[in-house]
Coordinates of C-alpha atoms in Angstrom, one line a residue:
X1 CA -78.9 50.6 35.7
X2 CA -82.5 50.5 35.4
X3 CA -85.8 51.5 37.8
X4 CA -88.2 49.0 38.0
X5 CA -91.8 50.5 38.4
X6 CA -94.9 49.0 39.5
X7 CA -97.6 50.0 36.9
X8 CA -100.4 48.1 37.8
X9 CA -102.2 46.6 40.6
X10 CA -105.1 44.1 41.5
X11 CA -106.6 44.6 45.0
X12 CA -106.9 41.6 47.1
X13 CA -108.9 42.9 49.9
X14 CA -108.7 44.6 52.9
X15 CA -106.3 43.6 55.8
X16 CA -107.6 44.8 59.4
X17 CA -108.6 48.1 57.6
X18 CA -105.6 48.0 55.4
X19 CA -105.9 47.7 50.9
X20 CA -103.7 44.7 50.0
X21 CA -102.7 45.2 46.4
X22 CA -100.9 42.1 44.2
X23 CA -98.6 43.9 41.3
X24 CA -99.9 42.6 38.3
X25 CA -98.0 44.9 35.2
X26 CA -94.2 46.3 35.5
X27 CA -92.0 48.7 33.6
X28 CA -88.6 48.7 33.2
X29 CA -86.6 52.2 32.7
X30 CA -83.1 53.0 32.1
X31 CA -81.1 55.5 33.6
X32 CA -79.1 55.8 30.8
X33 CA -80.3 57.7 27.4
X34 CA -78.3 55.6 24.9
X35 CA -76.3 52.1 25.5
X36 CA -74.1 53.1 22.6
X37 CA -71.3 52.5 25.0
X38 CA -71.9 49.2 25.2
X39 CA -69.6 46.5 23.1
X40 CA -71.4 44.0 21.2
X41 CA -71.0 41.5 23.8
X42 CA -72.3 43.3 26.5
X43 CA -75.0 44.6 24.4
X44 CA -76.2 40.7 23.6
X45 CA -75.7 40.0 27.5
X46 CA -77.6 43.5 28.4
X47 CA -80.6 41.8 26.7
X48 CA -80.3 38.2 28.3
X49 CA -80.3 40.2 31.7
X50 CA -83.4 42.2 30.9
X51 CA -84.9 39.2 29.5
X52 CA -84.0 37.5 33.7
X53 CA -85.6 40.4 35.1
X54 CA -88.8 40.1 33.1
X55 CA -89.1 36.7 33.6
X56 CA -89.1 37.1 37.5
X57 CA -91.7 39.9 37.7
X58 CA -93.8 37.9 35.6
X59 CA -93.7 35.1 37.8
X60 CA -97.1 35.6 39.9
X61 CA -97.4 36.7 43.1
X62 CA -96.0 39.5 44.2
X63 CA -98.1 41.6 46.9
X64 CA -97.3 45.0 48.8
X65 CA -99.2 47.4 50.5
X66 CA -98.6 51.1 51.3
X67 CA -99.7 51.4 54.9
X68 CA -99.3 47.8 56.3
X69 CA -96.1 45.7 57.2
X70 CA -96.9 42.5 55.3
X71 CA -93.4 41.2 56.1
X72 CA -94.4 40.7 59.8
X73 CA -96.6 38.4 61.6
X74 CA -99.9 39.9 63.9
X75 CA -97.7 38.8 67.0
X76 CA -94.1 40.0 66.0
X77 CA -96.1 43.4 65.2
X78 CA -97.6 43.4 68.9
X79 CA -94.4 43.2 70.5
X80 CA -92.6 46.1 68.8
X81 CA -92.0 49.7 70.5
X82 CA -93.2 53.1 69.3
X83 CA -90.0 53.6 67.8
X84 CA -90.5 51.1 65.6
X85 CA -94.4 52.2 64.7
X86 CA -92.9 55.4 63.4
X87 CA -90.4 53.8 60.9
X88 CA -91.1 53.8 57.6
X89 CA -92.0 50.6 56.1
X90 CA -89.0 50.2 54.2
X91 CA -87.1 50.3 57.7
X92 CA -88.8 48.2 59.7
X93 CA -89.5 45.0 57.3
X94 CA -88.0 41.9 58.0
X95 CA -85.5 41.4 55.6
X96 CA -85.9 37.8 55.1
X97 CA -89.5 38.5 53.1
X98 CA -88.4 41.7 51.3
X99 CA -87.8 40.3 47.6
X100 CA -87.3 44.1 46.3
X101 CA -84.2 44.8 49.0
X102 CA -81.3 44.8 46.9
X103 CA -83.4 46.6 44.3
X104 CA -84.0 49.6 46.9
X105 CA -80.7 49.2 48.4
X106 CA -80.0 52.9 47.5
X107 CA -83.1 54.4 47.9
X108 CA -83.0 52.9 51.6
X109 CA -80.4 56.0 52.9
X110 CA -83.4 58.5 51.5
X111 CA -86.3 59.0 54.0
X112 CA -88.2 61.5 51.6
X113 CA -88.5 58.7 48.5
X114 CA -89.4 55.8 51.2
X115 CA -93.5 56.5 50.6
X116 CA -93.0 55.1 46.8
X117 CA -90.2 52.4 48.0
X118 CA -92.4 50.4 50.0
X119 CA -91.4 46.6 50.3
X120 CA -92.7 43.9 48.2
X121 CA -93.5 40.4 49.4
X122 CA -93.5 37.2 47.0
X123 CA -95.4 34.3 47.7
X124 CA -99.2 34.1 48.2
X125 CA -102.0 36.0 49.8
X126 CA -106.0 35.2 49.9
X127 CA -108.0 37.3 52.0
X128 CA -112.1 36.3 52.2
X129 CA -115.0 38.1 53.8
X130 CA -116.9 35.2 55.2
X131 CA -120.1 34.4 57.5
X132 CA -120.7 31.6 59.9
X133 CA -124.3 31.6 62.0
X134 CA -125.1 34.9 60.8
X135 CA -122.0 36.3 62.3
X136 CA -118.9 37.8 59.7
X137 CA -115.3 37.8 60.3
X138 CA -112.2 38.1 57.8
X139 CA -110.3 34.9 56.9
X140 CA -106.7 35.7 55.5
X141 CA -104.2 33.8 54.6
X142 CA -100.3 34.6 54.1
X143 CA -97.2 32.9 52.5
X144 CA -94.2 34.9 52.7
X145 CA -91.6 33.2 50.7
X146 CA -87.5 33.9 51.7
X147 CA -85.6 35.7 49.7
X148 CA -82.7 34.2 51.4
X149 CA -81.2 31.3 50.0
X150 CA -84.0 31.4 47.2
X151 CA -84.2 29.3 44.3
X152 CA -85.7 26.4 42.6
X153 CA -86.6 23.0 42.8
X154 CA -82.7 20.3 42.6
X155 CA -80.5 23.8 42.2
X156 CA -81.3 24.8 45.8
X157 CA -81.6 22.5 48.4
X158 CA -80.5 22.5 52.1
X159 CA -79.2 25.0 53.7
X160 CA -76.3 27.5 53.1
X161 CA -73.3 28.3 55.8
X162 CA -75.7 30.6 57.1
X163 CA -78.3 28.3 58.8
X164 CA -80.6 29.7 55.5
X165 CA -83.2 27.1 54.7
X166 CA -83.9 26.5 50.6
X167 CA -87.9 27.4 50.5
X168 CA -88.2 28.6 53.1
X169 CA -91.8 30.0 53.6
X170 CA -93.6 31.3 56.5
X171 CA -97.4 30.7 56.7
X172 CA -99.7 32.9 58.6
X173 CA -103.5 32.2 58.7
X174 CA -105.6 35.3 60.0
X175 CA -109.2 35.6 61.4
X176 CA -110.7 39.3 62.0
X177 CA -113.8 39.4 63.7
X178 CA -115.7 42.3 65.7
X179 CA -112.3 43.9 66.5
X180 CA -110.6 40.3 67.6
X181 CA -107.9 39.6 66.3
X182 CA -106.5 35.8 66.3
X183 CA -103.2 34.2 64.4
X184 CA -101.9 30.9 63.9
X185 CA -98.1 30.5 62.5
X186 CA -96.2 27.3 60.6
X187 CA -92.9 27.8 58.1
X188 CA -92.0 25.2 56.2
X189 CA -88.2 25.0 54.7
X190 CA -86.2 22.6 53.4
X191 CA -84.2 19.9 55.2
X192 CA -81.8 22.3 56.9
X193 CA -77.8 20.6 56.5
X194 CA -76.5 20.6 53.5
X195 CA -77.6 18.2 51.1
X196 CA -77.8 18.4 46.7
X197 CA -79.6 16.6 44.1
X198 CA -78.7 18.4 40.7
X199 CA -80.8 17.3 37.7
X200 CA -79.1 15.0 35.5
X201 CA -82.1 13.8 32.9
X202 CA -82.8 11.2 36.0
X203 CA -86.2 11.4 36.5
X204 CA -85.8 11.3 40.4
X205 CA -82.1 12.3 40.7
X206 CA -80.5 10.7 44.5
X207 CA -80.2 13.2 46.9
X208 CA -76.6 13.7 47.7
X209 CA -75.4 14.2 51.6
X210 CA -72.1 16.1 51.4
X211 CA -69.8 14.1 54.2
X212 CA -66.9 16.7 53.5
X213 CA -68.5 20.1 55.4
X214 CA -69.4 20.0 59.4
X215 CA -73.0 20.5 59.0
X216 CA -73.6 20.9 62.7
X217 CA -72.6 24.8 62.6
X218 CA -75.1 25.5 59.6
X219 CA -77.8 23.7 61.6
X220 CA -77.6 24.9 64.8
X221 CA -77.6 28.4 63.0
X222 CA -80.9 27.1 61.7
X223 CA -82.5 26.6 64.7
X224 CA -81.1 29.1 66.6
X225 CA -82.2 31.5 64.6
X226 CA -86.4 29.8 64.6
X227 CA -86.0 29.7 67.8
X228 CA -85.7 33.6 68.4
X229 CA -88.1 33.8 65.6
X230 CA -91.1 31.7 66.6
X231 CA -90.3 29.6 69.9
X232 CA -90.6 26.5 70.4
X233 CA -90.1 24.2 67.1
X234 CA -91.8 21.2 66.2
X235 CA -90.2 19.0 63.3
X236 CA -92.6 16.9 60.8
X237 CA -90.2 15.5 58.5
X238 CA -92.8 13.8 55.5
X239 CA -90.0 12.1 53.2
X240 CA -89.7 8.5 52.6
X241 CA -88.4 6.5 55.1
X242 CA -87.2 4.2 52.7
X243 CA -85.2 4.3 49.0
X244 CA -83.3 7.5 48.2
X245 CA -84.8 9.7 50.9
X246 CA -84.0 7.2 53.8
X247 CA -80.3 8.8 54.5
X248 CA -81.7 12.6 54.8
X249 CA -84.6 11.5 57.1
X250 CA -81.9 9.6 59.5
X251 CA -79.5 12.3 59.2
X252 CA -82.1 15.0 59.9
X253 CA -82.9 12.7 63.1
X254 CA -79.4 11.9 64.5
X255 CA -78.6 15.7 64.4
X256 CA -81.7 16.6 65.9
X257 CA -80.4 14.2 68.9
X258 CA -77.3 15.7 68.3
X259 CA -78.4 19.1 68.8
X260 CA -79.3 18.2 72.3
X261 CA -82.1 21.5 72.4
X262 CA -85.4 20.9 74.6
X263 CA -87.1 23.6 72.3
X264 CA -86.6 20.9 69.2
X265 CA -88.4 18.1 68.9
X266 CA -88.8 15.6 66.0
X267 CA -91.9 13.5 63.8
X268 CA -91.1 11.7 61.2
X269 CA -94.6 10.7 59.3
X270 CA -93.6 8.5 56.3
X271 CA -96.7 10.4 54.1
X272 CA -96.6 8.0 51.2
X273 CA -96.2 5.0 52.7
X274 CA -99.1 6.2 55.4
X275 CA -100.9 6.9 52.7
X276 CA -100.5 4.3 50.3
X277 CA -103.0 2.9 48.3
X278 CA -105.6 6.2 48.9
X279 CA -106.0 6.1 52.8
X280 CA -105.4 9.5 52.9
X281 CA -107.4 9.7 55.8
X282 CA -104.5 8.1 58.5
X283 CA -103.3 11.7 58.0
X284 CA -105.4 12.0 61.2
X285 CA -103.1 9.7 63.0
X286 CA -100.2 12.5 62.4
X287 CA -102.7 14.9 63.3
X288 CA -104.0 13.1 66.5
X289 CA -100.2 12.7 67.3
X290 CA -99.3 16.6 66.9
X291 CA -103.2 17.3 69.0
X292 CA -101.5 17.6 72.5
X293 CA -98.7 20.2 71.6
X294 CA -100.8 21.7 69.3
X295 CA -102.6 22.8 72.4
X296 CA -99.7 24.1 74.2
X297 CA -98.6 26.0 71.3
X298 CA -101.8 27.3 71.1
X299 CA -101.9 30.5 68.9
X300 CA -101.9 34.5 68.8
X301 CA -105.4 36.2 70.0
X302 CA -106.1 40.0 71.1
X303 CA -109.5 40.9 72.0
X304 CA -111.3 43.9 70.3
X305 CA -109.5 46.4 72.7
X306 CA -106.1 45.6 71.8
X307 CA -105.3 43.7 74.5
X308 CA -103.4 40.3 74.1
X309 CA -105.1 37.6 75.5
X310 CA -102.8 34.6 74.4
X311 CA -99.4 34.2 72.2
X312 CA -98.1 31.3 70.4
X313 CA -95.4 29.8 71.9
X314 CA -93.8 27.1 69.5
X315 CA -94.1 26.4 65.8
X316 CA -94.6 23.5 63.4
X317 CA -91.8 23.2 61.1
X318 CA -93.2 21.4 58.4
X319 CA -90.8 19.6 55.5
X320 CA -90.9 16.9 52.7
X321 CA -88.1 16.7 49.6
X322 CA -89.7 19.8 48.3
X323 CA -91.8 21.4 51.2
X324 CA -94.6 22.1 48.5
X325 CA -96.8 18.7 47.9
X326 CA -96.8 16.7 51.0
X327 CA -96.2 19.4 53.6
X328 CA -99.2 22.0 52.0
X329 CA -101.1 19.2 52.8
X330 CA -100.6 18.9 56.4
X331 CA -99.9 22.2 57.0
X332 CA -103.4 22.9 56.2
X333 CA -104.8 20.5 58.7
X334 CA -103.1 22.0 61.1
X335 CA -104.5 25.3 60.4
X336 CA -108.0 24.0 60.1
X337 CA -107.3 22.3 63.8
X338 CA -106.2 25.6 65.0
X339 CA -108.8 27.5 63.3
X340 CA -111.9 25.1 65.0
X341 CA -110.2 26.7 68.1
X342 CA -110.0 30.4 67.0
X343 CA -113.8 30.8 65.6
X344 CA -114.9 29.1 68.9
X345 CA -113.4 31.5 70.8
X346 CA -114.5 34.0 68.6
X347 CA -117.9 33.4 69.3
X348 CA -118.3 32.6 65.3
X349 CA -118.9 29.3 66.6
X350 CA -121.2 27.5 69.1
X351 CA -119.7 25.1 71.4
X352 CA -120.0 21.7 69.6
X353 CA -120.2 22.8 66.0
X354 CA -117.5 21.4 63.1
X355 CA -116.0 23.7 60.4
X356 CA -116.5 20.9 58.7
X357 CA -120.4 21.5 58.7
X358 CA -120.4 25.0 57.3
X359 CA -119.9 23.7 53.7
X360 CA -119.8 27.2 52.2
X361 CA -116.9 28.4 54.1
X362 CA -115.4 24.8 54.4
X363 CA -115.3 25.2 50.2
X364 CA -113.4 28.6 50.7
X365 CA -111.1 27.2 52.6
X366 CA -109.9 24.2 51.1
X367 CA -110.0 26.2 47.6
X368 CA -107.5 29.0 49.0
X369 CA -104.9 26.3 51.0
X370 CA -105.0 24.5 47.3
X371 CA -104.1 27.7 45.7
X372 CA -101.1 28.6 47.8
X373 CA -100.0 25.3 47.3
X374 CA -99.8 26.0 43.6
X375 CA -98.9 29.4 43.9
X376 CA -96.0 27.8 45.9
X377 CA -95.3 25.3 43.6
X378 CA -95.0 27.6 40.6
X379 CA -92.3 29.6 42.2
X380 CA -90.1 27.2 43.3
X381 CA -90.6 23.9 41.1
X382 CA -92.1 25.4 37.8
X383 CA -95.7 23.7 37.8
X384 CA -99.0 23.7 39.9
X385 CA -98.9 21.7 43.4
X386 CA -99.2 17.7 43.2
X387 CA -102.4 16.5 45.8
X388 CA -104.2 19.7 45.5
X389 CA -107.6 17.3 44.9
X390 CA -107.2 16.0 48.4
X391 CA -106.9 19.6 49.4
X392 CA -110.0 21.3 47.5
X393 CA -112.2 18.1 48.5
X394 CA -110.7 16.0 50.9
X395 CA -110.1 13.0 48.9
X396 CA -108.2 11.7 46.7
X397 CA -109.2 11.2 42.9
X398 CA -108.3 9.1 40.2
X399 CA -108.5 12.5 38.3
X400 CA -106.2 14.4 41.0
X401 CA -103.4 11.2 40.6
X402 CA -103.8 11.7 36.4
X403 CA -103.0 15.5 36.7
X404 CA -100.1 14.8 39.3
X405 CA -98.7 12.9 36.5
X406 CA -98.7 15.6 33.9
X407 CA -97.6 18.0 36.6
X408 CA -94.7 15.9 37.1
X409 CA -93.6 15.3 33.9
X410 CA -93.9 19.3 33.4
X411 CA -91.5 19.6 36.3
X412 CA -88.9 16.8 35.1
X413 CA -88.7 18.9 31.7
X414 CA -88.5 22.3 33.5
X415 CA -86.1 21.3 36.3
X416 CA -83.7 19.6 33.1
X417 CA -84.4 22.3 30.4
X418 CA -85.1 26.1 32.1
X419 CA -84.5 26.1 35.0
X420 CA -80.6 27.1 34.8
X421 CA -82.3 30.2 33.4
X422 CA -84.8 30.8 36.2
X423 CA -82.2 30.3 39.0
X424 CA -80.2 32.9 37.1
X425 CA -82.8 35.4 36.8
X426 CA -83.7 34.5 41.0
X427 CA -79.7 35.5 41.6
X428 CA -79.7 38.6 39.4
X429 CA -82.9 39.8 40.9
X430 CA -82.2 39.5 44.3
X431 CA -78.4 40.6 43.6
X432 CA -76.7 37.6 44.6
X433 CA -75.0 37.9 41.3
X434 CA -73.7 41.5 40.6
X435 CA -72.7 42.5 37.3
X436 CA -69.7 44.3 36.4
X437 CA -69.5 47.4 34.5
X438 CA -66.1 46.5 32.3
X439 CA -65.4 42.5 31.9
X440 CA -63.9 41.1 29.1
X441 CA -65.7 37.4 29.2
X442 CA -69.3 37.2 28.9
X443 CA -70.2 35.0 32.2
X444 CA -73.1 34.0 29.9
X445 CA -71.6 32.5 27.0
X446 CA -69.7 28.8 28.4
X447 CA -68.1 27.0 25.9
X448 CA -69.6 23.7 24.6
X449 CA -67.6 20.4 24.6
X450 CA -67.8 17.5 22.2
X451 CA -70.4 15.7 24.0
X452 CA -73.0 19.0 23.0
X453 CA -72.2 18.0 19.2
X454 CA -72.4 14.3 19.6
X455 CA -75.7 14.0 21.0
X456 CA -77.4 15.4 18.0
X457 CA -75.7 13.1 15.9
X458 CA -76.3 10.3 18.0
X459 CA -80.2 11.6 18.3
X460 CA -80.1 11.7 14.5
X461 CA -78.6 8.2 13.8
X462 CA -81.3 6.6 16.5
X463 CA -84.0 8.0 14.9
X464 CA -82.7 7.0 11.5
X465 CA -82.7 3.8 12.5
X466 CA -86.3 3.7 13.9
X467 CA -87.4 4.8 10.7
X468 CA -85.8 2.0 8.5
X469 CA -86.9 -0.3 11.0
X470 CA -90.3 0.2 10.3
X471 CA -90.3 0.6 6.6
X472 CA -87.9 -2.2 5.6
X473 CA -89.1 -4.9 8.0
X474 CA -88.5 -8.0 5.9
X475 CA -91.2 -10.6 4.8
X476 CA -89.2 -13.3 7.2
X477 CA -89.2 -13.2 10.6
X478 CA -85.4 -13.7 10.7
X479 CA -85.2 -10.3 8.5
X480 CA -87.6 -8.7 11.3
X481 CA -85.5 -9.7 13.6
X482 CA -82.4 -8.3 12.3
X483 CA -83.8 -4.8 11.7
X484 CA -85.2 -4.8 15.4
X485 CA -81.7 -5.9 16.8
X486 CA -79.9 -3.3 14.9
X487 CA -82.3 -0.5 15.5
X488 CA -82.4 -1.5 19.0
X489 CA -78.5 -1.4 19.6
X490 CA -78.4 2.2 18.7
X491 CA -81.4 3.3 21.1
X492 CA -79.4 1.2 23.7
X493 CA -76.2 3.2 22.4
X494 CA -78.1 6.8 23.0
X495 CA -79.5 5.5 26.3
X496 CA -76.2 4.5 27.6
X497 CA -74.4 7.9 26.6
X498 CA -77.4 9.8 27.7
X499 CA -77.8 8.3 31.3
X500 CA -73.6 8.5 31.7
X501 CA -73.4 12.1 30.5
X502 CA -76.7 13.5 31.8
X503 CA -75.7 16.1 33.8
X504 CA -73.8 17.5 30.6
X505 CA -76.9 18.5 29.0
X506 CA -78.8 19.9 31.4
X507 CA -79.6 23.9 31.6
X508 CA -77.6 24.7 34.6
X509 CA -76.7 28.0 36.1
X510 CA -74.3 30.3 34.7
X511 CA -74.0 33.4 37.0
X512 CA -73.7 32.4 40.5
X513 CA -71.1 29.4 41.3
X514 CA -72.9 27.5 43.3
X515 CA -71.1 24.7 46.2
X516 CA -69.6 21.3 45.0
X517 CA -70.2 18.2 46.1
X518 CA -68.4 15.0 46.5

């Protein structure tokens, strides 16, 4: 057992009067005065966990604060009682956003230690002190990611028997001005039955639908549950509607239908075939589409005397394969959209002016929705968001599709190679993997099969072959030909047992056993 200590802090600004502190530096202290106790194994696998648990605290963003709830939205906080106001913060946090819960499971019973167990948030917060016509307001915005169903990018997809989304994040963009307070909401999560696509050296591995599970209890679980949550729910399904992603976008619409629920509607928005070829700006067509319940939704304002002059009333549920690249993206139009309204109202605005005209703040802006796409992308895929160029400057570069690229081929070495050990580390951290005091087999150490001692050889032999090819190319062209064919066989020969035993060599999770799939 071990007590994991925050022991340093960077503030991030002020929240409606509140500090906002992200936890940059950690220390980890055993209970125990000796591990002498230990067997060898254990002591080997008492290291590997350690090493887990420092790897998730040093993934950035992590945020707290010590007299505000950050695990609640400005309207689910103006609709609690006075009981709830006098809870400690511990008590009263939604549990969905509280990545430090099963770490203060015990301290949870003990009122008089809740002041230094406050709950701690992952996911992304910006807060700027901005002016607009010589009038200042406070722009915040909020991802809180969901420490249920958690994961990364292939290992956790869908949803569990739960109705729990994979990434699931809720978005809340604030603006604080002169008292007024006003709040616009979207979550995105991914495509909510249950679906796979395990990494198998495939550089797009096909999502797999799993036809032996009714997914219509898990979904309507889903919903159900958004529904008490937010309202109203809005579907933007971004994936292909063609290729590999064509069966989850028909799926996700026939049980939609299925579902039969007023409060659930569905868009689906083909993003890269609408957006083929640069035109990035027929993202307005979605956006034009959306305009009308946008409206009716409308969004969370109180005036400078507390009262509450308006609620939001329905949600955009925003997804692609990922819910990082393509929905960040539209999520932030949205926002802007919404935001127009709210700084209007405000007064920040004059009737008739553009957000887009106030270049300083438009720059602060599009640079903080760009950064919680990467800060988003980091947690759950590895690597820094793809599109973030259209995001920072509203168009799309030659530059921004040459560091997608590099991105991407970052991911497809993460998502092959690591990430067995990050989705470990996730499930020990958030104690969906508990580990037992006495066992007599490591649940670290899996035995190897023939095929992790052939590839080497294989690799070995290829490369070999490569080699001669090059230095003993004969003087004919016959001879030249030879050496190709016969260095070429065995790089076919590699290829071929590579592509049919994939799977076998990727870095998949040891700790948790996660569903099968036909």
């Amino acid at each position: 057992m071990y007590l994991i200590v925050i022991t340093r802090k960077k503030k991030v600004g002020d929240l409606l009067n509140h500090s906002i502190w992200k936890a940059t530096d950690f220390d980890i202290i055993s209970y125990k005065k000796t591990i002498l106790h230990l067997t060898d194994t254990q002591l080997q696998d008492n290291k590997v966990f350690l090493s887990m648990i420092n790897h998730i605290l040093s993934v950035d963003g992590f945020y707290f604060s010590t007299s505000y709830d950050l695990t609640h939205t400005l309207q689910r906080l103006s609709n609690t009682s006075p009981e709830f106001q006098e809870m400690s913060l511990l008590e009263r946090a939604d549990q969905r956003f509280v990545w430090n819960g099963h770490l203060l499971r015990e301290f949870s019973a003990q009122p008089e230690i809740h002041k230094f167990a406050v709950p701690v948030i992952h996911g992304f917060i910006a807060i700027h002190s901005c002016s607009v016509n010589g009038k200042y307001f406070d722009w915040i915005l909020i991802s809180r990611r969901s420490c249920f169903r958690a994961g990364v990018r292939y290992y956790v997809r869908g949803i569990d028997s739960e109705g729990h989304a994979a990434n699931f994040v809720e978005t809340e963009q604030i603006v604080y001005c002169n008292g007024g307070k006003a709040s616009f909401v979207q979550t995105r999560g991914s495509i909510p039955f249950f679906w796979s696509q395990r990494p198998n050296l495939k550089y797009k591995p096909k999502p797999q639908i799993n036809n032996a599970v009714n997914h219509t209890d898990g979904f309507q679980r889903h919903f159900d549950s958004q529904i008490i949550s937010y309202g109203k729910q809005v579907i933007i399904n971004l994936v292909n509607q063609k290729g590999s992603e064509k069966p989850l976008e028909q799926t996700f619409s026939q049980m939609v239908n299925g579902l039969g629920n007023g409060m659930v509607r569905y868009f689906a928005f083909d993003f890269h075939k609408e957006c083929s070829r640069m035109r990035w700006d027929r993202l307005q067509i979605l956006v034009d589409q959306l305009a009308e319940l946008q409206d009716q939704f409308g969004y969370f304002l109180v005036d400078s005397d507390g009262k509450v002059l308006m609620s939001q009333d329905g949600i955009f549920r925003s997804n692609c394969m990922d819910c990082l690249d393509r929905t960040n993206v539209v999520q932030s139009l949205l926002a802007h959209r919404s935001l127009q309204a709210q700084l209007q109202r405000l007064g920040v605005l004059h009737i008739g002016q553009r957000i887009e005209e106030q270049v300083q703040f438009e720059k602060i802006y599009k640079n903080a929705w760009a950064d919680n796409a990467n800060a988003c992308a980091k947690q759950y895929a590895g690597t820094g968001a793809l599109k973030t160029d259209f995001t920072r400057t509203g168009k799309r570069t030659q530059w921004g599709l040459i560091m997608d690229g590099w991105n991407s081929l970052i991911r497809y070495y993460k998502n092959n190679f690591s990430d067995g050990f990050r989705q470990d580390s996730i499930d020990l951290f958030l104690g969906n993997y508990s580990v037992e005091e006495v066992y007599t087999t490591s649940p670290l150490q899996i035995q190897k099969d023939w095929k992790f001692l052939a590839l080497p050889i294989i690799m070995v032999v290829a490369f070999s072959m490569c080699i001669i090819c090059l230095l003993m190319a004969g003087d004919t062209w016959t001879e030249t030909l030879a050496y190709v064919l016969f260095w070429g066989t065995a790089s076919i020969g590699t290829a071929t047992f590579i592509l049919y035993n994939g799977k076998d060599f990727v870095d998949a999770p040891k700790l948790v056993q996660k569903e099968k799939m036909d």
